[in-house]
Structures are given as structure tokens and as C-alpha cells.
mmCIF file of C-alpha atoms in Angstrom:
data_model
loop_
_atom_site.group_PDB
_atom_site.id
_atom_site.type_symbol
_atom_site.label_atom_id
_atom_site.label_comp_id
_atom_site.label_asym_id
_atom_site.label_seq_id
_atom_site.Cartn_x
_atom_site.Cartn_y
_atom_site.Cartn_z
ATOM 1 C CA GLY A 30 -25.941 45.467 -28.225
ATOM 2 C CA GLN A 31 -25.856 48.417 -29.779
ATOM 3 C CA GLN A 32 -22.846 50.241 -30.834
ATOM 4 C CA VAL A 33 -22.183 54.079 -32.070
ATOM 5 C CA MET A 34 -19.761 54.530 -33.723
ATOM 6 C CA GLN A 35 -18.525 58.014 -34.353
ATOM 7 C CA ILE A 36 -15.606 59.114 -36.055
ATOM 8 C CA PRO A 37 -13.054 60.899 -36.645
ATOM 9 C CA GLN A 38 -11.286 59.718 -33.425
ATOM 10 C CA TYR A 39 -9.084 63.178 -33.254
ATOM 11 C CA GLN A 40 -9.563 66.159 -36.021
ATOM 12 C CA HIS A 41 -6.688 69.112 -35.998
ATOM 13 C CA VAL A 42 -7.853 72.358 -37.650
ATOM 14 C CA GLN A 43 -6.704 76.099 -37.479
ATOM 15 C CA GLU A 44 -9.180 78.601 -36.635
ATOM 16 C CA GLY A 45 -11.172 79.562 -39.323
ATOM 17 C CA GLU A 46 -11.575 75.820 -41.247
ATOM 18 C CA ASP A 47 -14.895 74.327 -40.982
ATOM 19 C CA PHE A 48 -14.838 70.998 -39.083
ATOM 20 C CA THR A 49 -17.436 68.060 -39.038
ATOM 21 C CA THR A 50 -17.901 65.199 -37.339
ATOM 22 C CA TYR A 51 -19.813 61.722 -38.131
ATOM 23 C CA CYS A 52 -21.836 59.604 -35.602
ATOM 24 C CA ASN A 53 -22.969 55.469 -37.483
ATOM 25 C CA SER A 54 -25.505 53.866 -35.088
ATOM 26 C CA SER A 55 -25.814 50.272 -35.556
ATOM 27 C CA THR A 56 -29.072 50.134 -34.760
ATOM 28 C CA THR A 57 -32.555 52.680 -35.489
ATOM 29 C CA LEU A 58 -32.322 55.786 -32.699
ATOM 30 C CA SER A 59 -35.550 57.567 -31.608
ATOM 31 C CA ASN A 60 -33.612 60.426 -30.630
ATOM 32 C CA ILE A 61 -29.640 61.294 -30.852
ATOM 33 C CA GLN A 62 -27.958 64.151 -28.880
ATOM 34 C CA TRP A 63 -24.892 66.188 -28.351
ATOM 35 C CA TYR A 64 -22.595 66.399 -25.655
ATOM 36 C CA LYS A 65 -19.569 69.002 -25.462
ATOM 37 C CA GLN A 66 -16.277 68.238 -23.308
ATOM 38 C CA ARG A 67 -13.848 70.481 -22.626
ATOM 39 C CA PRO A 68 -10.644 69.367 -21.669
ATOM 40 C CA GLY A 69 -11.169 68.370 -18.124
ATOM 41 C CA GLY A 70 -14.364 68.807 -17.904
ATOM 42 C CA HIS A 71 -17.889 67.334 -18.342
ATOM 43 C CA PRO A 72 -19.702 66.524 -20.643
ATOM 44 C CA VAL A 73 -22.387 69.437 -21.088
ATOM 45 C CA PHE A 74 -25.912 68.862 -23.557
ATOM 46 C CA LEU A 75 -25.731 70.475 -26.609
ATOM 47 C CA ILE A 76 -29.011 69.284 -28.491
ATOM 48 C CA GLN A 77 -31.602 66.636 -29.392
ATOM 49 C CA LEU A 78 -32.586 65.240 -32.565
ATOM 50 C CA VAL A 79 -35.904 62.815 -32.626
ATOM 51 C CA LYS A 80 -36.984 63.346 -36.584
ATOM 52 C CA SER A 81 -35.865 61.496 -39.326
ATOM 53 C CA GLY A 82 -33.987 64.000 -41.369
ATOM 54 C CA GLU A 83 -33.492 67.201 -38.716
ATOM 55 C CA VAL A 84 -31.206 70.020 -39.463
ATOM 56 C CA LYS A 85 -31.476 71.946 -36.725
ATOM 57 C CA LYS A 86 -28.812 74.909 -35.773
ATOM 58 C CA GLN A 87 -27.194 76.865 -33.512
ATOM 59 C CA LYS A 88 -24.806 79.225 -34.411
ATOM 60 C CA ARG A 89 -22.088 77.636 -35.784
ATOM 61 C CA LEU A 90 -22.990 74.876 -35.472
ATOM 62 C CA THR A 91 -25.179 72.573 -37.887
ATOM 63 C CA PHE A 92 -26.612 68.809 -36.489
ATOM 64 C CA GLN A 93 -28.011 66.863 -38.601
ATOM 65 C CA PHE A 94 -30.549 63.675 -37.919
ATOM 66 C CA GLY A 95 -30.387 61.237 -41.160
ATOM 67 C CA GLU A 96 -33.554 59.298 -43.032
ATOM 68 C CA ALA A 97 -32.765 56.541 -42.135
ATOM 69 C CA LYS A 98 -32.359 57.720 -37.963
ATOM 70 C CA LYS A 99 -28.841 56.068 -37.895
ATOM 71 C CA ASN A 100 -26.424 58.556 -38.877
ATOM 72 C CA SER A 101 -25.966 62.332 -37.272
ATOM 73 C CA SER A 102 -23.220 64.604 -38.131
ATOM 74 C CA LEU A 103 -22.152 68.178 -36.434
ATOM 75 C CA HIS A 104 -20.826 70.351 -38.271
ATOM 76 C CA ILE A 105 -18.989 73.948 -36.723
ATOM 77 C CA THR A 106 -18.126 76.797 -39.728
ATOM 78 C CA ALA A 107 -14.787 78.700 -39.443
ATOM 79 C CA THR A 108 -13.562 77.181 -35.521
ATOM 80 C CA GLN A 109 -12.352 79.438 -33.023
ATOM 81 C CA THR A 110 -10.019 78.485 -29.827
ATOM 82 C CA THR A 111 -13.410 78.058 -27.731
ATOM 83 C CA ASP A 112 -14.346 75.739 -30.070
ATOM 84 C CA VAL A 113 -11.888 73.550 -28.374
ATOM 85 C CA GLY A 114 -13.255 69.611 -26.980
ATOM 86 C CA THR A 115 -14.209 66.289 -27.056
ATOM 87 C CA TYR A 116 -18.101 65.974 -29.273
ATOM 88 C CA PHE A 117 -19.934 63.481 -28.517
ATOM 89 C CA CYS A 118 -22.601 62.324 -30.027
ATOM 90 C CA ALA A 119 -25.616 59.590 -27.742
ATOM 91 C CA GLY A 120 -28.359 57.777 -28.824
ATOM 92 C CA SER A 121 -31.342 55.661 -27.726
ATOM 93 C CA SER A 122 -32.375 52.693 -29.981
ATOM 94 C CA ILE A 123 -35.786 53.265 -31.188
ATOM 95 C CA ASN A 124 -36.539 49.998 -29.930
ATOM 96 C CA ALA A 125 -35.403 50.464 -26.606
ATOM 97 C CA GLY A 126 -38.001 48.776 -23.930
ATOM 98 C CA GLY A 127 -37.741 47.801 -20.515
ATOM 99 C CA THR A 128 -34.949 48.864 -18.344
ATOM 100 C CA SER A 129 -33.227 49.836 -21.794
ATOM 101 C CA TYR A 130 -35.545 52.672 -22.660
ATOM 102 C CA GLY A 131 -33.850 56.033 -22.239
ATOM 103 C CA LYS A 132 -30.463 54.230 -22.235
ATOM 104 C CA LEU A 133 -27.773 56.495 -24.170
ATOM 105 C CA THR A 134 -25.315 54.927 -25.703
ATOM 106 C CA PHE A 135 -21.939 57.548 -26.597
ATOM 107 C CA GLY A 136 -19.800 57.045 -29.219
ATOM 108 C CA GLN A 137 -16.015 57.937 -28.595
ATOM 109 C CA GLY A 138 -16.232 60.894 -29.000
ATOM 110 C CA THR A 139 -13.510 62.996 -31.291
ATOM 111 C CA ILE A 140 -11.394 65.125 -29.906
ATOM 112 C CA LEU A 141 -11.300 68.596 -31.600
ATOM 113 C CA THR A 142 -7.929 70.960 -31.420
ATOM 114 C CA VAL A 143 -8.204 74.350 -32.989
ATOM 115 C CA HIS A 144 -4.566 75.956 -33.791
ATOM 116 C CA PRO A 145 -4.989 79.998 -33.711
ATOM 117 C CA ASP B 10 -29.240 75.010 -8.772
ATOM 118 C CA ALA B 11 -26.002 74.151 -8.443
ATOM 119 C CA GLY B 12 -26.342 71.576 -10.548
ATOM 120 C CA VAL B 13 -25.174 67.831 -9.884
ATOM 121 C CA ILE B 14 -22.766 67.195 -6.992
ATOM 122 C CA GLN B 15 -20.206 65.311 -7.079
ATOM 123 C CA SER B 16 -17.648 64.040 -4.222
ATOM 124 C CA PRO B 17 -14.506 63.853 -3.847
ATOM 125 C CA ARG B 18 -13.424 65.507 -7.020
ATOM 126 C CA HIS B 19 -9.998 63.130 -6.073
ATOM 127 C CA GLU B 20 -9.419 60.305 -4.919
ATOM 128 C CA VAL B 21 -6.062 57.944 -4.694
ATOM 129 C CA THR B 22 -6.300 55.042 -3.174
ATOM 130 C CA GLU B 23 -3.984 51.724 -3.205
ATOM 131 C CA MET B 24 -4.886 48.695 -5.185
ATOM 132 C CA GLY B 25 -7.049 46.086 -1.665
ATOM 133 C CA GLN B 26 -8.457 49.252 -0.411
ATOM 134 C CA GLU B 27 -12.363 50.464 -0.459
ATOM 135 C CA VAL B 28 -13.840 53.159 -2.513
ATOM 136 C CA THR B 29 -17.316 55.893 -2.500
ATOM 137 C CA LEU B 30 -18.530 57.641 -4.582
ATOM 138 C CA ARG B 31 -21.010 60.345 -4.365
ATOM 139 C CA CYS B 32 -23.171 62.017 -5.692
ATOM 140 C CA LYS B 33 -26.312 64.659 -4.889
ATOM 141 C CA PRO B 34 -28.152 64.879 -8.850
ATOM 142 C CA ILE B 35 -30.321 68.471 -9.627
ATOM 143 C CA SER B 36 -33.479 68.383 -7.189
ATOM 144 C CA GLY B 37 -36.605 67.175 -8.974
ATOM 145 C CA HIS B 38 -34.590 65.087 -11.604
ATOM 146 C CA ASP B 39 -36.349 61.125 -10.807
ATOM 147 C CA TYR B 40 -33.042 59.682 -13.328
ATOM 148 C CA LEU B 41 -29.423 59.324 -11.911
ATOM 149 C CA PHE B 42 -27.213 57.766 -13.919
ATOM 150 C CA TRP B 43 -23.383 56.348 -13.087
ATOM 151 C CA TYR B 44 -20.592 56.362 -16.175
ATOM 152 C CA ARG B 45 -17.116 55.824 -16.471
ATOM 153 C CA GLN B 46 -14.887 57.313 -18.529
ATOM 154 C CA THR B 47 -11.119 55.715 -20.030
ATOM 155 C CA MET B 48 -9.330 56.939 -22.757
ATOM 156 C CA MET B 49 -9.990 52.893 -23.752
ATOM 157 C CA ARG B 50 -12.856 52.593 -23.488
ATOM 158 C CA GLY B 51 -14.746 55.620 -23.518
ATOM 159 C CA LEU B 52 -18.041 56.719 -21.314
ATOM 160 C CA GLU B 53 -19.949 54.476 -20.390
ATOM 161 C CA LEU B 54 -22.823 53.994 -18.174
ATOM 162 C CA LEU B 55 -22.161 51.765 -15.403
ATOM 163 C CA ILE B 56 -26.067 52.258 -13.643
ATOM 164 C CA TYR B 57 -28.923 53.787 -13.602
ATOM 165 C CA PHE B 58 -31.959 54.962 -11.396
ATOM 166 C CA ASN B 59 -35.149 55.794 -11.226
ATOM 167 C CA ASN B 60 -37.435 57.535 -8.083
ATOM 168 C CA ASN B 61 -33.897 55.564 -6.136
ATOM 169 C CA VAL B 62 -34.994 52.128 -7.764
ATOM 170 C CA PRO B 63 -32.012 50.039 -9.696
ATOM 171 C CA ILE B 64 -33.656 49.952 -13.049
ATOM 172 C CA ASP B 65 -30.595 48.524 -15.178
ATOM 173 C CA ASP B 66 -27.327 47.536 -13.304
ATOM 174 C CA SER B 67 -26.162 45.767 -16.848
ATOM 175 C CA GLY B 68 -22.952 47.476 -17.149
ATOM 176 C CA MET B 69 -21.682 47.729 -13.931
ATOM 177 C CA PRO B 70 -18.107 45.788 -14.858
ATOM 178 C CA GLU B 71 -17.752 43.058 -11.782
ATOM 179 C CA ASP B 72 -18.769 42.238 -7.910
ATOM 180 C CA ARG B 73 -16.467 44.705 -6.449
ATOM 181 C CA PHE B 74 -18.741 47.793 -7.995
ATOM 182 C CA SER B 75 -22.247 47.778 -6.206
ATOM 183 C CA ALA B 76 -23.929 51.355 -6.138
ATOM 184 C CA LYS B 77 -27.358 52.270 -4.022
ATOM 185 C CA MET B 78 -30.065 55.442 -4.234
ATOM 186 C CA PRO B 79 -30.681 55.367 -0.796
ATOM 187 C CA ASN B 80 -33.252 58.638 -1.551
ATOM 188 C CA ALA B 81 -34.452 61.001 -4.222
ATOM 189 C CA SER B 82 -30.825 63.343 -3.331
ATOM 190 C CA PHE B 83 -27.715 61.138 -2.893
ATOM 191 C CA SER B 84 -26.354 58.333 -4.387
ATOM 192 C CA THR B 85 -22.927 55.929 -3.470
ATOM 193 C CA LEU B 86 -21.072 53.615 -6.279
ATOM 194 C CA LYS B 87 -18.895 51.529 -4.279
ATOM 195 C CA ILE B 88 -16.379 49.756 -5.586
ATOM 196 C CA GLN B 89 -14.623 46.810 -2.980
ATOM 197 C CA PRO B 90 -11.477 46.260 -3.179
ATOM 198 C CA SER B 91 -10.414 48.765 -5.832
ATOM 199 C CA GLU B 92 -8.290 47.686 -8.197
ATOM 200 C CA PRO B 93 -5.996 49.093 -10.932
ATOM 201 C CA ARG B 94 -7.408 49.004 -14.017
ATOM 202 C CA ASP B 95 -10.445 51.056 -12.284
ATOM 203 C CA SER B 96 -8.249 53.901 -12.633
ATOM 204 C CA ALA B 97 -10.983 56.583 -14.240
ATOM 205 C CA VAL B 98 -13.028 59.625 -14.143
ATOM 206 C CA TYR B 99 -16.215 58.201 -12.865
ATOM 207 C CA PHE B 100 -19.575 60.405 -13.799
ATOM 208 C CA CYS B 101 -22.705 61.357 -12.251
ATOM 209 C CA ALA B 102 -25.510 62.083 -14.144
ATOM 210 C CA SER B 103 -29.656 63.083 -13.560
ATOM 211 C CA SER B 104 -32.125 63.904 -15.800
ATOM 212 C CA PRO B 105 -36.164 64.671 -14.802
ATOM 213 C CA ILE B 106 -37.051 62.537 -18.316
ATOM 214 C CA VAL B 107 -35.797 60.030 -21.103
ATOM 215 C CA ALA B 108 -37.616 60.794 -23.397
ATOM 216 C CA GLY B 109 -39.033 63.642 -25.527
ATOM 217 C CA PRO B 110 -37.933 66.715 -26.550
ATOM 218 C CA ASN B 111 -36.895 68.292 -23.697
ATOM 219 C CA TYR B 112 -34.886 64.906 -22.826
ATOM 220 C CA GLU B 113 -31.223 66.132 -21.704
ATOM 221 C CA GLN B 114 -29.042 63.952 -18.965
ATOM 222 C CA TYR B 115 -27.096 66.651 -16.627
ATOM 223 C CA PHE B 116 -23.536 65.543 -15.562
ATOM 224 C CA GLY B 117 -21.458 66.219 -12.243
ATOM 225 C CA PRO B 118 -17.790 67.908 -12.817
ATOM 226 C CA GLY B 119 -16.433 63.873 -12.001
ATOM 227 C CA THR B 120 -14.370 62.313 -9.423
ATOM 228 C CA ARG B 121 -11.145 61.323 -10.580
ATOM 229 C CA LEU B 122 -10.072 58.107 -9.526
ATOM 230 C CA THR B 123 -6.619 56.898 -9.304
ATOM 231 C CA VAL B 124 -5.279 53.449 -7.941
ATOM 232 C CA THR B 125 -2.184 52.506 -7.089
#
């Protein structure tokens, strides 16, 4: 079945440093989504990428979708303590049909700690 | 809108007991998802419904787990009998669509289940 791998599993940074998490899928994706989960909270949708090579920005966050639509990354510039949490990528396989249509497979997540 | 509502927020039960988790999706959302989150296995999709009909239950661990959606505003996930390895946070999520540029899933606050 489809697998989505995320690295690193943990990242500790000093406030002001940059942060990047990477996501790789075993299959070509039709779309990839990113979610953030604060400690003790629930996943909250950040963004969706659907086009090959797509780049989207949200303030200090930059999201990329690979040309082959099998990988993605999230980069945070100048981290702040409010960025603390777990960042998940989740993708739908381009070959998904029938009961798999629209199903998201989540990566294991990257836990970000920001030291003030 | 109140968002996705889940109850109870916390449940502690003894092994062998029946557990019922409840979810009210966002009004107008045709898709409802049940996820389980553990440190070891991450965020796993258990089952999802479209217009109250179960579409894919391939993630349901075993026969001890069952899910129903009797109407558009209510779903249950039942575990009978419960076992300590069922301890996890169970999230319900809903979405109006599962494709296209506006696809995102809205997660509830989760139910933290502890089976002793």
C-alpha cells in the first residue's frame, strides 16, 4: 500500500533559526496536504498542493511539491515559539480509485521544538 | 460553526468493557473519517463514510471495532471488548469534498482513550 515517510522525526531549533521537514511518498500523488498539531491538540489544515513543482507561501512558511509529485517539503523561516508542534504531510495516491478515492495517508510527522 | 464535535474528550475504562466514541461532523460535510493516533503507529485512518455509507473500512483493526453513521449529523465508533492496546487518541474529521483545490479535512478535538 501507499507509504508516506517524513524526516526528520524530531527537530530542535533555537528561536530565529530555520526549519525544514521533508515528505516522501512511495507512489505518485495527486495532491499533498500539510497539517499542524499543537501539543495536546488536533491536526489543523495548513495547505494543499496539487501541481507538479508547485510552491506556496504562507508568511514564514514555504511549501513545495516535487516535480515528480512524490515528495514535498515545508520550510519555516526564522522560527518562533508559536511554531512549536508536530507537522504532518498527507497525500492521496494518483492511482487511488474506488474506495481509496480521496483517502489521505499521513506521514509520521516531524515534532518541532523551539527554544527561546 | 462549532466545528467537529467529539465526546467524550477522555475515557478511562477497564479491559473487556465496551467503549463508544461519538462524533458530530460539521453540518453539510458529506465525508466523515475516523482516525487513531498513537506514538508507535502515528495517525491511521480507520474508516470513512460518504453520505452516511461506509466506503472504506480497511483500516479497522479487527472485529472488535465497529463504526456506524445513522444520519448525517452523528457517527459512533465502538470497541467491544476493549483491550489495553486500544489506548490511543481517536479523532473524527469531516470534509465537504475529497478532491479539488479546496479539499481539506476538519478534525475534532479527539477522544483520549485509556484502557487499563
